Amino acid sequence: MQKLVDKEIIAKQMSSRIIRNQMFKGLFFLSTLFGLLVLGVLFYRIITQGIGYIDLDFFQNFASRRPENAGIKAAFIGTIWLMVVVAPVSLILGVGTAIYLEEYAKKNKFTSFIKLNISNLAGVPSIVFGLLGLTIFVRALALERSVLAAGLTMSLLVLPVIIVASQEAIRSVPKELREASFAMGATKWQTVLKVVLPAAIPGILTGGILALSRAIGETAPLIVIGIPMFVAFLPKTIMDTFTVLPMQIYNWTSRPQTEFQDVAAAGILVMLVLLILMNSIAVFIRNHFQKRY
Amino acid sequence: MPRGNQKEYSVQQMITEKRLKKKNHFNFEKLIPGLLLLTAVLSVLTTIGIVFTLIFETFIFFDRVSIIEFFTNKKWYPFSATDASFGIMPLVVGTLKVTGIAAVVAVPIGLATAIYLSEYASEKARRIIKPILEVLAGIPTIVYGFFALTFVTPILKQLIPSLETFNALSPGIVVGIMITPMVASLSEDAMSSVPRSIREGAFALGATKLETTIKVILPAAVSGITASVVLALSRAIGETMIVSVAGGSTPNASFDVTSSIQTMTAYIVQVSTGDAGYQTTIYYSIYAVGMTLFLFTLFMNLFAQFITRKFKEEY
């Protein structure tokens, strides 16, 4: 009987294709590993360089011309001051916009223009927001190089992140919840405030924390609005000038002495720990409070 | 039963009370959409603010420096007291050099990562790798700048002895690493959204996973992948801290990647950290440079949106 399927020939023809498939699989996997490897090297370098400078004095000292005395007190407290402005401003504006777009906006050209505008705003380089802040907040509104001017600039920068996250959170609240609320005689705003928002809060918070951690690490806009890098005092009100962690790190990195690079690494370490902490909180909220409908 | 002093209710009264309450409520209800609209309009105002700020200050700049010189002069020496020249070309070339190197790093690695995650990786591997890539994407750019200057540049110097301390290569590579997660995650989204049935069709014809990926999935996801690359490169053009820390401050229009450069963003940083006075020509020049940068990224973002909308495949 004639063989309809010659396994040997097929195996011969297939083997090269299968081998090629395996080779490329390995190649794709190695490329994926590259990103993870870089992350590992980066963390290793920063920890080994910076850990030596981290002690209690590092948190209690102001910036200094001598590396052994340099500390991040002004920058660390300054970052917290910045957050005090950015968090409420960006959350109120971002969540307000998201509620409007998801619950109230009619489907018309104006609404789609706002949406297009937000997605374009997300793509504007951060340094351009710095130019906006310099012209509007620092010069035109005469806020000078204050916590308020920097905070408002940063709020506008992270606004698209919060809007998009809040929109998604609000959208994922099922229609039935709203309709049940309406059926009980609640008005639109009562429904939004007491039914939709509580259900969407975990998603909004997660987005908000991620936006804040972006604001903590952002340097370029603050450089443009002229926030100083060498500060030996703490701000008393939001109208005082200040500095933040990434500015201090930039200052240390661009100094020629190699000791200051280790100090910069220590500063980076503090900032990264802060960011990882915030991200963990975001992940925790996402995993434990987010309801799936 | 005795009712004591309990207040007597009449239905009529309750209805009028409710109506009164509702009237107050009604006004409040009407106010809310307006207030919310105001917050939404603020994001539009931000864009208008950016555009007008850039346009106004750029016009003042072009009053002092001719627009023709700005685009045709091949030298950028703004700080020269006697013979200042403002030709944007060297800054644009510096920016494009860094972006080009970043693309060479990010596009193959990002795409390969996306293919691995979307087509080859098990669910478990994906669950571990994706959050790690998100961490990579969330690292502040100043940290990448530090990494470029203190780690990547010294290593490259060993390989290329003629490399200057500040150069285009090192920040280019690091910017590439920075945007790799963006290419990977957006491309993976595009590939994952290709329906299973299309993959299975290819498998049923005897194609290997590689053949399916290259001949079926990639063509089907090409619009999403292109958009992801364009968006990532637009991010690379606007990247500031890496190039300021590791790129140097010598604007030049040559295509040599081993020498010191200056990008558009690094120039704005140099002027902002220096002591150029308010309302000097140098002060206005950062707006002209910022305008150029803004237009570059705006067109790339619009282009990416156009691709996704125009070539979106509906399954």
Coordinates of C-alpha atoms in Angstrom, one line a residue:
Chain A
M1 CA 0.0 0.0 0.0
Q2 CA 1.3 3.5 -0.9
K3 CA 2.1 5.7 2.1
L4 CA -0.2 8.7 2.2
V5 CA 1.8 10.4 4.9
D6 CA 5.5 10.0 4.9
K7 CA 6.5 10.8 8.4
E8 CA 10.2 11.0 7.7
I9 CA 9.9 13.6 4.9
I10 CA 7.5 15.7 7.0
A11 CA 9.8 15.5 10.0
K12 CA 12.7 16.6 7.8
Q13 CA 10.8 19.5 6.4
M14 CA 9.3 20.5 9.7
S15 CA 12.4 20.3 11.8
S16 CA 14.1 23.4 10.4
R17 CA 10.9 25.4 11.0
I18 CA 10.5 24.1 14.5
I19 CA 14.1 24.9 15.3
R20 CA 13.7 28.4 13.9
N21 CA 10.6 28.8 16.1
Q22 CA 12.5 27.7 19.2
M23 CA 15.5 29.9 18.3
F24 CA 13.3 33.0 18.0
K25 CA 11.4 32.1 21.2
G26 CA 14.8 32.2 23.0
L27 CA 15.6 35.5 21.3
F28 CA 12.3 37.0 22.4
F29 CA 12.8 35.7 25.9
L30 CA 16.3 37.2 26.1
S31 CA 15.0 40.6 24.9
T32 CA 12.4 40.4 27.7
L33 CA 15.1 39.5 30.2
F34 CA 17.1 42.5 29.0
G35 CA 14.7 44.9 30.6
L36 CA 14.6 43.0 33.8
L37 CA 18.4 42.8 33.8
V38 CA 18.8 46.6 33.4
L39 CA 16.4 47.1 36.3
G40 CA 18.5 44.7 38.4
V41 CA 21.8 46.4 37.5
L42 CA 20.3 49.8 38.2
F43 CA 19.0 48.9 41.6
Y44 CA 22.3 47.1 42.5
R45 CA 24.4 50.1 41.5
I46 CA 22.3 52.6 43.4
I47 CA 22.1 50.5 46.5
T48 CA 25.8 49.7 46.6
Q49 CA 26.8 53.3 45.9
G50 CA 24.3 55.0 48.1
I51 CA 23.8 52.8 51.2
G52 CA 27.0 54.1 52.8
Y53 CA 25.6 57.6 53.1
I54 CA 22.3 56.7 54.5
D55 CA 22.1 57.4 58.2
L56 CA 20.1 59.6 60.5
D57 CA 22.3 62.6 59.7
F58 CA 21.5 62.3 56.0
F59 CA 17.8 63.0 56.9
Q60 CA 18.6 65.7 59.4
N61 CA 21.2 67.8 57.5
F62 CA 20.7 70.4 54.9
A63 CA 22.6 70.5 51.6
S64 CA 26.3 71.1 52.1
R65 CA 29.4 71.8 50.1
R66 CA 31.1 68.8 51.8
P67 CA 29.7 65.4 50.7
E68 CA 30.0 63.9 54.2
N69 CA 27.8 66.6 55.7
A70 CA 25.3 66.7 52.9
G71 CA 21.7 65.8 53.7
I72 CA 18.3 65.8 52.2
K73 CA 16.2 67.4 54.9
A74 CA 15.2 70.4 52.8
A75 CA 14.5 68.3 49.7
F76 CA 12.5 65.6 51.6
I77 CA 10.3 68.1 53.5
G78 CA 10.0 70.1 50.3
T79 CA 8.7 67.1 48.4
I80 CA 6.0 66.6 51.1
W81 CA 5.1 70.3 50.8
L82 CA 4.7 69.9 47.1
M83 CA 2.4 66.9 47.6
V84 CA 0.3 68.9 50.0
V85 CA -0.5 71.2 47.1
V86 CA -0.6 68.7 44.2
A87 CA -2.8 66.1 45.8
P88 CA -5.9 68.1 46.5
V89 CA -5.7 70.4 43.5
S90 CA -5.1 67.6 40.9
L91 CA -7.7 65.2 42.6
I92 CA -10.5 67.8 42.7
L93 CA -9.9 68.9 39.1
G94 CA -9.2 65.4 37.8
V95 CA -12.2 63.7 39.4
G96 CA -14.5 66.6 38.6
T97 CA -13.5 66.4 34.9
A98 CA -14.0 62.6 34.9
I99 CA -17.4 62.9 36.5
Y100 CA -18.4 65.5 34.0
L101 CA -17.2 63.4 31.0
E102 CA -18.7 60.1 32.2
E103 CA -22.0 61.2 33.9
Y104 CA -23.1 64.6 32.6
A105 CA -21.5 65.3 29.2
K106 CA -23.7 64.9 26.1
K107 CA -22.2 63.2 23.1
N108 CA -21.4 66.2 21.0
K109 CA -18.4 67.8 19.3
F110 CA -17.5 69.8 22.4
T111 CA -17.2 66.7 24.6
S112 CA -15.1 64.8 22.0
F113 CA -12.9 68.0 21.7
I114 CA -12.3 67.9 25.5
K115 CA -11.4 64.2 25.3
L116 CA -9.0 64.8 22.3
N117 CA -7.5 67.7 24.2
I118 CA -6.9 65.5 27.3
S119 CA -5.2 62.8 25.4
N120 CA -3.0 65.4 23.6
L121 CA -2.2 67.1 26.9
A122 CA -0.9 63.7 28.2
G123 CA 1.7 63.7 25.4
V124 CA 3.0 67.2 25.9
P125 CA 6.6 67.1 27.2
S126 CA 6.9 68.0 30.9
I127 CA 9.4 70.7 30.2
V128 CA 6.7 72.6 28.2
F129 CA 4.5 72.6 31.3
G130 CA 7.4 74.2 33.0
L131 CA 7.3 77.1 30.4
L132 CA 3.6 77.4 31.1
G133 CA 4.2 77.5 34.8
L134 CA 7.0 80.1 34.4
T135 CA 4.8 82.4 32.4
I136 CA 1.5 82.1 34.1
F137 CA 2.1 81.2 37.7
V138 CA 5.6 82.6 38.4
R139 CA 5.4 85.8 36.3
A140 CA 1.8 86.7 35.5
L141 CA 0.2 85.7 38.8
A142 CA 3.4 86.7 40.6
L143 CA 3.6 83.6 42.8
E144 CA 7.4 83.7 42.4
R145 CA 9.2 80.4 42.9
S146 CA 6.9 79.2 45.7
V147 CA 5.5 75.9 46.7
L148 CA 2.2 77.1 45.3
A149 CA 3.5 77.9 41.8
A150 CA 5.4 74.6 41.6
G151 CA 2.4 72.7 42.9
L152 CA -0.1 74.2 40.4
T153 CA 2.3 73.5 37.6
M154 CA 2.7 69.9 38.7
S155 CA -1.0 69.5 39.2
L156 CA -1.7 70.5 35.5
L157 CA 1.1 68.0 34.5
V158 CA -0.4 65.0 36.2
L159 CA -4.1 66.0 35.5
P160 CA -4.5 63.8 32.4
V161 CA -3.3 60.7 34.4
I162 CA -5.9 61.3 37.1
I163 CA -8.7 62.1 34.6
V164 CA -8.1 58.9 32.6
A165 CA -7.8 56.7 35.7
S166 CA -11.0 58.2 37.3
Q167 CA -12.9 57.9 34.0
E168 CA -12.1 54.2 33.8
A169 CA -13.1 53.7 37.5
I170 CA -16.4 55.5 37.0
R171 CA -17.1 53.7 33.8
S172 CA -16.6 50.3 35.5
V173 CA -19.5 51.0 37.9
P174 CA -22.4 49.0 36.5
K175 CA -25.4 50.8 35.1
E176 CA -27.7 48.7 37.4
L177 CA -26.3 50.5 40.5
R178 CA -27.2 53.9 39.1
E179 CA -30.6 52.8 38.0
A180 CA -31.4 51.3 41.4
S181 CA -30.5 54.6 42.9
F182 CA -32.7 56.5 40.5
A183 CA -35.5 54.1 41.2
M184 CA -35.3 55.0 44.9
G185 CA -35.9 58.6 43.9
A186 CA -32.4 59.8 44.2
T187 CA -31.4 62.7 42.0
K188 CA -28.5 62.6 39.6
W189 CA -26.0 64.3 41.9
Q190 CA -27.1 62.2 44.9
T191 CA -26.5 59.1 42.8
V192 CA -23.1 60.2 41.7
L193 CA -22.1 61.3 45.2
K194 CA -23.5 58.4 47.2
V195 CA -23.5 55.5 44.7
V196 CA -21.1 56.0 41.8
L197 CA -18.2 57.7 43.6
P198 CA -17.9 55.3 46.6
A199 CA -17.9 52.3 44.1
A200 CA -15.2 54.0 42.0
I201 CA -13.0 55.3 44.9
P202 CA -10.5 52.4 44.8
G203 CA -9.8 53.0 41.1
I204 CA -9.6 56.7 41.6
L205 CA -7.2 56.4 44.5
T206 CA -4.9 54.0 42.6
G207 CA -4.7 56.4 39.7
G208 CA -4.2 59.3 42.1
I209 CA -1.3 57.6 43.9
L210 CA 0.4 56.8 40.6
A211 CA -0.1 60.4 39.4
L212 CA 1.4 61.7 42.7
S213 CA 4.4 59.4 42.3
R214 CA 4.9 60.8 38.9
A215 CA 4.9 64.3 40.4
I216 CA 7.5 63.3 43.0
G217 CA 10.0 62.1 40.4
E218 CA 9.5 64.9 37.9
T219 CA 12.3 67.4 37.6
A220 CA 12.2 69.3 34.3
P221 CA 9.2 71.6 34.9
L222 CA 10.6 72.7 38.3
I223 CA 14.0 73.5 36.8
V224 CA 12.2 75.8 34.2
I225 CA 10.2 77.6 36.8
G226 CA 13.4 78.2 38.7
I227 CA 13.1 76.3 41.9
P228 CA 16.5 76.5 43.6
M229 CA 18.7 73.4 44.1
F230 CA 20.7 74.5 47.1
V231 CA 18.4 75.4 50.0
A232 CA 19.3 75.5 53.6
F233 CA 15.9 76.3 55.2
L234 CA 12.4 74.8 55.3
P235 CA 9.4 76.6 53.8
K236 CA 6.9 78.0 56.4
T237 CA 4.0 78.7 54.1
I238 CA 3.1 77.7 50.5
M239 CA 4.3 81.1 49.4
D240 CA 7.9 80.3 50.4
T241 CA 10.5 78.9 48.0
F242 CA 11.8 75.3 48.5
T243 CA 13.5 72.4 46.8
V244 CA 12.5 68.8 46.1
L245 CA 14.3 65.4 46.0
P246 CA 14.8 65.1 42.2
M247 CA 16.2 68.7 42.1
Q248 CA 18.6 67.9 44.9
I249 CA 19.7 64.7 43.1
Y250 CA 20.2 66.6 39.9
N251 CA 22.4 69.1 41.7
W252 CA 24.5 66.4 43.3
T253 CA 24.8 64.4 40.0
S254 CA 26.1 67.4 38.1
R255 CA 28.8 68.1 40.6
P256 CA 32.3 67.1 39.4
Q257 CA 33.5 65.4 42.7
T258 CA 32.8 61.7 42.6
E259 CA 31.8 61.6 46.3
F260 CA 28.8 63.6 45.4
Q261 CA 27.7 60.9 43.0
D262 CA 27.5 58.6 46.0
V263 CA 25.5 61.2 47.8
A264 CA 23.2 61.4 44.7
A265 CA 22.8 57.6 44.8
A266 CA 21.8 57.9 48.5
G267 CA 19.2 60.5 47.5
I268 CA 17.9 58.3 44.7
L269 CA 17.6 55.4 47.1
V270 CA 15.4 57.5 49.4
M271 CA 13.3 58.6 46.5
L272 CA 12.9 55.1 45.1
V273 CA 11.9 53.7 48.5
L274 CA 9.3 56.4 48.7
L275 CA 8.0 55.6 45.2
I276 CA 8.0 51.9 45.8
L277 CA 6.1 52.4 49.0
M278 CA 3.4 54.5 47.3
N279 CA 3.1 52.0 44.4
S280 CA 2.7 49.2 46.9
I281 CA -0.2 51.1 48.5
A282 CA -1.7 51.6 45.1
V283 CA -1.4 47.9 44.3
F284 CA -2.8 47.0 47.7
I285 CA -5.8 49.2 47.2
R286 CA -6.3 47.7 43.7
N287 CA -6.2 44.2 44.9
H288 CA -8.2 44.5 48.1
F289 CA -10.8 47.1 47.6
Q290 CA -11.5 47.0 43.9
K291 CA -14.8 45.2 43.3
R292 CA -15.4 43.4 40.1
Y293 CA -19.0 43.7 38.9
Chain B
M1 CA -54.2 54.5 71.5
P2 CA -53.1 57.8 72.9
R3 CA -50.7 59.6 70.6
G4 CA -49.3 62.0 73.2
N5 CA -47.8 65.1 71.8
Q6 CA -46.5 63.6 68.6
K7 CA -46.7 65.9 65.7
E8 CA -49.7 65.5 63.4
Y9 CA -48.7 64.8 59.8
S10 CA -51.0 65.5 56.9
V11 CA -50.1 64.1 53.5
Q12 CA -50.8 67.4 51.9
Q13 CA -48.3 69.1 54.2
M14 CA -45.7 66.5 53.5
I15 CA -46.1 67.0 49.8
T16 CA -45.6 70.7 50.0
E17 CA -42.6 70.3 52.3
K18 CA -41.1 67.9 49.9
R19 CA -41.8 70.2 47.0
L20 CA -40.1 73.1 48.8
K21 CA -37.1 70.9 49.6
K22 CA -37.0 69.8 46.0
K23 CA -36.9 73.3 44.8
N24 CA -33.8 74.0 46.7
H25 CA -32.4 70.7 45.6
F26 CA -33.2 71.5 42.1
N27 CA -31.1 74.6 42.0
F28 CA -28.2 72.7 43.5
E29 CA -28.7 69.9 40.9
K30 CA -28.6 72.5 38.2
L31 CA -25.4 74.0 39.6
I32 CA -23.4 70.8 39.7
P33 CA -23.0 70.1 36.0
G34 CA -21.8 73.7 35.5
L35 CA -19.2 73.4 38.2
L36 CA -18.0 70.0 36.8
L37 CA -17.9 71.5 33.3
L38 CA -15.7 74.2 34.7
T39 CA -13.1 71.7 35.9
A40 CA -13.3 70.0 32.5
V41 CA -12.8 73.2 30.7
L42 CA -9.7 73.8 32.8
S43 CA -7.9 71.1 30.9
V44 CA -8.8 72.8 27.7
L45 CA -7.6 76.1 29.2
T46 CA -4.3 74.4 30.0
T47 CA -3.8 73.6 26.4
I48 CA -4.8 77.1 25.3
G49 CA -2.4 78.5 28.0
I50 CA 0.5 76.4 26.6
V51 CA -0.2 77.4 23.0
F52 CA -0.7 81.1 23.7
T53 CA 2.3 81.4 26.1
L54 CA 4.5 79.7 23.5
I55 CA 3.2 81.8 20.6
F56 CA 3.4 85.2 22.4
E57 CA 6.9 84.8 23.7
T58 CA 8.1 83.2 20.5
F59 CA 6.8 86.3 18.6
I60 CA 8.8 88.5 20.9
F61 CA 11.8 86.3 20.1
F62 CA 11.2 86.6 16.4
D63 CA 11.1 90.4 16.7
R64 CA 14.7 90.2 17.8
V65 CA 16.0 87.3 15.7
S66 CA 14.7 86.8 12.2
I67 CA 12.6 83.6 11.7
I68 CA 14.7 82.9 8.6
E69 CA 17.9 82.9 10.7
F70 CA 16.2 80.6 13.2
F71 CA 15.5 77.9 10.6
T72 CA 18.4 78.3 8.2
N73 CA 21.5 79.3 10.4
K74 CA 23.5 76.2 11.2
K75 CA 25.0 77.6 14.4
W76 CA 23.5 77.9 17.8
Y77 CA 25.7 80.2 19.9
P78 CA 23.2 82.2 22.0
F79 CA 25.7 83.1 24.7
S80 CA 28.3 84.8 22.5
A81 CA 28.3 88.5 23.5
T82 CA 29.6 89.8 20.2
D83 CA 28.3 87.4 17.6
A84 CA 25.3 85.5 19.0
S85 CA 23.6 83.2 16.5
F86 CA 20.3 81.5 16.8
G87 CA 19.9 78.6 14.4
I88 CA 17.8 75.8 15.8
M89 CA 19.3 73.2 13.5
P90 CA 22.1 71.9 15.9
L91 CA 19.6 71.5 18.7
V92 CA 17.2 69.6 16.4
V93 CA 20.0 67.4 15.2
G94 CA 21.1 66.7 18.8
T95 CA 17.5 65.7 19.7
L96 CA 17.1 63.5 16.6
K97 CA 20.4 61.8 17.3
V98 CA 19.3 60.8 20.8
T99 CA 15.9 59.8 19.5
G100 CA 17.3 57.7 16.7
I101 CA 19.6 55.8 19.0
A102 CA 16.7 55.3 21.4
A103 CA 14.6 53.9 18.6
V104 CA 17.4 51.5 17.6
V105 CA 17.4 50.2 21.2
A106 CA 13.7 50.4 22.0
V107 CA 12.0 49.2 18.9
P108 CA 13.6 45.7 18.5
I109 CA 13.7 45.0 22.3
G110 CA 10.3 46.4 22.9
L111 CA 8.7 44.5 20.0
A112 CA 10.4 41.3 21.0
T113 CA 9.2 41.7 24.6
A114 CA 5.7 42.3 23.3
I115 CA 5.8 39.2 21.1
Y116 CA 7.1 37.1 23.9
L117 CA 4.5 38.3 26.4
S118 CA 1.6 38.2 24.0
E119 CA 2.4 35.0 22.1
Y120 CA 4.9 32.8 24.0
A121 CA 4.8 33.5 27.7
S122 CA 2.6 31.4 30.1
E123 CA 0.0 33.2 32.1
K124 CA 2.3 32.9 35.2
A125 CA 5.3 34.4 33.4
R126 CA 3.2 37.3 32.2
R127 CA 1.9 38.0 35.7
I128 CA 5.5 38.3 37.0
I129 CA 7.1 40.1 34.1
K130 CA 4.5 42.8 33.4
P131 CA 4.6 44.5 36.8
I132 CA 8.4 44.5 36.7
L133 CA 8.2 46.3 33.3
E134 CA 5.8 48.8 34.9
V135 CA 8.4 49.5 37.6
L136 CA 10.9 50.2 34.9
A137 CA 8.4 52.6 33.3
G138 CA 7.8 54.4 36.6
I139 CA 11.4 55.2 37.5
P140 CA 12.0 59.0 37.5
T141 CA 14.0 60.2 34.5
I142 CA 16.6 61.9 36.8
V143 CA 17.5 58.4 38.0
Y144 CA 18.0 57.2 34.4
G145 CA 20.2 60.3 33.9
F146 CA 22.4 59.4 36.9
F147 CA 22.6 55.8 35.5
A148 CA 23.6 57.0 32.1
L149 CA 26.4 59.3 33.4
T150 CA 27.8 57.0 36.1
F151 CA 27.3 53.6 34.6
V152 CA 26.6 53.5 30.9
T153 CA 29.1 56.2 29.8
P154 CA 32.1 54.6 31.7
I155 CA 31.3 51.2 30.1
L156 CA 31.0 52.7 26.7
K157 CA 34.3 54.5 27.2
Q158 CA 36.0 51.1 27.6
L159 CA 34.6 50.0 24.3
I160 CA 35.1 53.3 22.4
P161 CA 38.2 55.1 23.8
S162 CA 37.5 58.2 21.7
L163 CA 34.1 58.7 23.5
E164 CA 33.8 62.0 25.3
T165 CA 32.4 62.2 28.9
F166 CA 29.3 63.8 27.5
N167 CA 28.0 62.3 24.3
A168 CA 24.9 61.3 22.4
L169 CA 25.4 57.6 22.6
S170 CA 25.0 57.0 26.3
P171 CA 21.8 59.1 26.8
G172 CA 20.4 57.7 23.6
I173 CA 20.8 54.1 24.8
V174 CA 19.3 55.0 28.2
V175 CA 16.4 56.9 26.7
G176 CA 15.8 53.8 24.6
I177 CA 15.7 51.7 27.8
M178 CA 13.3 54.2 29.3
I179 CA 10.8 54.0 26.4
T180 CA 11.1 50.2 25.9
P181 CA 8.4 49.4 28.4
M182 CA 6.1 51.8 26.6
V183 CA 6.7 50.2 23.2
A184 CA 6.4 46.7 24.8
S185 CA 3.1 47.3 26.7
L186 CA 1.3 49.2 24.0
S187 CA 2.4 46.8 21.3
E188 CA 1.4 43.9 23.5
D189 CA -2.1 45.4 23.9
A190 CA -2.3 45.6 20.1
M191 CA -1.2 42.0 19.6
S192 CA -3.4 40.6 22.4
S193 CA -6.5 42.2 20.8
V194 CA -6.0 40.1 17.7
P195 CA -8.7 37.5 18.1
R196 CA -7.8 33.9 19.0
S197 CA -9.7 32.5 16.1
I198 CA -7.2 34.1 13.6
R199 CA -4.3 32.5 15.5
E200 CA -6.0 29.2 15.5
G201 CA -6.7 29.5 11.8
A202 CA -3.0 29.8 11.1
F203 CA -2.1 26.9 13.5
A204 CA -4.6 24.7 11.7
L205 CA -2.8 25.4 8.5
G206 CA 0.3 24.0 10.1
A207 CA 2.1 27.2 10.8
T208 CA 4.5 27.4 13.7
K209 CA 4.1 30.0 16.4
L210 CA 6.8 32.1 14.8
E211 CA 5.2 32.0 11.4
T212 CA 1.8 32.8 12.9
T213 CA 3.3 35.7 14.7
I214 CA 5.3 37.2 11.8
K215 CA 2.8 36.5 9.0
V216 CA -0.5 36.9 10.8
I217 CA -0.4 38.6 14.1
L218 CA 2.1 41.4 13.3
P219 CA 0.3 42.5 10.1
A220 CA -3.0 42.4 11.9
A221 CA -1.6 44.5 14.8
V222 CA 0.5 46.8 12.7
S223 CA -1.5 50.0 13.3
G224 CA -1.3 49.6 17.1
I225 CA 2.4 48.8 16.9
T226 CA 3.2 51.8 14.7
A227 CA 1.2 54.0 17.1
S228 CA 3.1 52.7 20.1
V229 CA 6.5 53.4 18.4
V230 CA 5.4 56.9 17.4
L231 CA 4.2 57.7 20.9
A232 CA 7.3 56.3 22.5
L233 CA 9.5 58.3 20.2
S234 CA 7.5 61.4 20.9
R235 CA 8.3 60.8 24.6
A236 CA 12.0 60.4 23.7
I237 CA 12.0 63.8 21.9
G238 CA 10.6 65.5 25.0
E239 CA 12.9 63.7 27.4
T240 CA 14.8 66.2 29.4
M241 CA 16.8 64.9 32.4
I242 CA 18.7 62.1 30.8
V243 CA 20.1 64.3 28.1
S244 CA 20.8 67.2 30.4
V245 CA 22.8 65.0 32.8
A246 CA 24.6 62.8 30.2
G247 CA 24.4 64.6 26.9
G248 CA 26.4 67.8 27.6
S249 CA 25.8 71.3 26.4
T250 CA 27.6 71.7 23.1
P251 CA 25.2 72.2 20.3
N252 CA 26.5 70.8 17.0
A253 CA 24.9 69.7 13.8
S254 CA 27.3 66.8 13.0
F255 CA 26.0 63.3 13.1
D256 CA 28.9 62.0 15.2
V257 CA 27.4 60.2 18.3
T258 CA 30.6 60.1 20.4
S259 CA 30.9 63.9 20.9
S260 CA 29.1 66.2 23.3
I261 CA 25.7 67.4 22.1
Q262 CA 22.8 69.6 23.2
T263 CA 19.2 68.8 22.7
M264 CA 16.3 71.2 22.6
T265 CA 15.2 70.2 26.1
A266 CA 18.8 70.4 27.5
Y267 CA 19.1 73.9 26.2
I268 CA 16.0 75.0 28.0
V269 CA 17.4 73.5 31.2
Q270 CA 20.8 75.2 30.7
V271 CA 19.2 78.6 30.3
S272 CA 16.8 78.0 33.3
T273 CA 19.7 77.0 35.6
G274 CA 22.0 79.8 34.3
D275 CA 21.6 83.5 35.1
A276 CA 20.1 84.8 31.8
G277 CA 18.1 87.8 32.9
Y278 CA 14.3 88.1 32.4
Q279 CA 13.3 89.6 29.0
T280 CA 16.7 89.1 27.4
T281 CA 16.8 87.5 24.0
I282 CA 18.2 84.3 25.6
Y283 CA 15.1 84.3 27.9
Y284 CA 12.8 84.4 24.9
S285 CA 14.8 81.9 23.0
I286 CA 13.7 79.1 25.4
Y287 CA 10.1 79.7 24.3
A288 CA 11.0 79.5 20.6
V289 CA 12.8 76.2 21.3
G290 CA 9.9 75.0 23.5
M291 CA 7.5 75.9 20.6
T292 CA 9.6 73.8 18.2
L293 CA 9.6 70.9 20.7
F294 CA 5.9 71.2 21.3
L295 CA 5.1 71.1 17.6
F296 CA 7.3 68.0 17.1
T297 CA 5.5 66.1 19.9
L298 CA 2.1 67.4 19.0
F299 CA 2.4 66.2 15.4
M300 CA 3.7 62.8 16.4
N301 CA 0.8 62.4 18.9
L302 CA -1.8 63.4 16.4
F303 CA -0.2 61.1 13.8
A304 CA -0.4 58.2 16.3
Q305 CA -4.1 58.9 17.0
F306 CA -4.7 59.2 13.2
I307 CA -3.1 55.7 12.6
T308 CA -5.0 54.1 15.4
R309 CA -8.3 55.5 14.2
K310 CA -7.8 55.1 10.5
F311 CA -6.4 51.6 10.4
K312 CA -8.2 50.1 13.3
E313 CA -9.2 46.6 12.5
E314 CA -12.6 45.6 13.9
Y315 CA -13.1 42.0 14.6

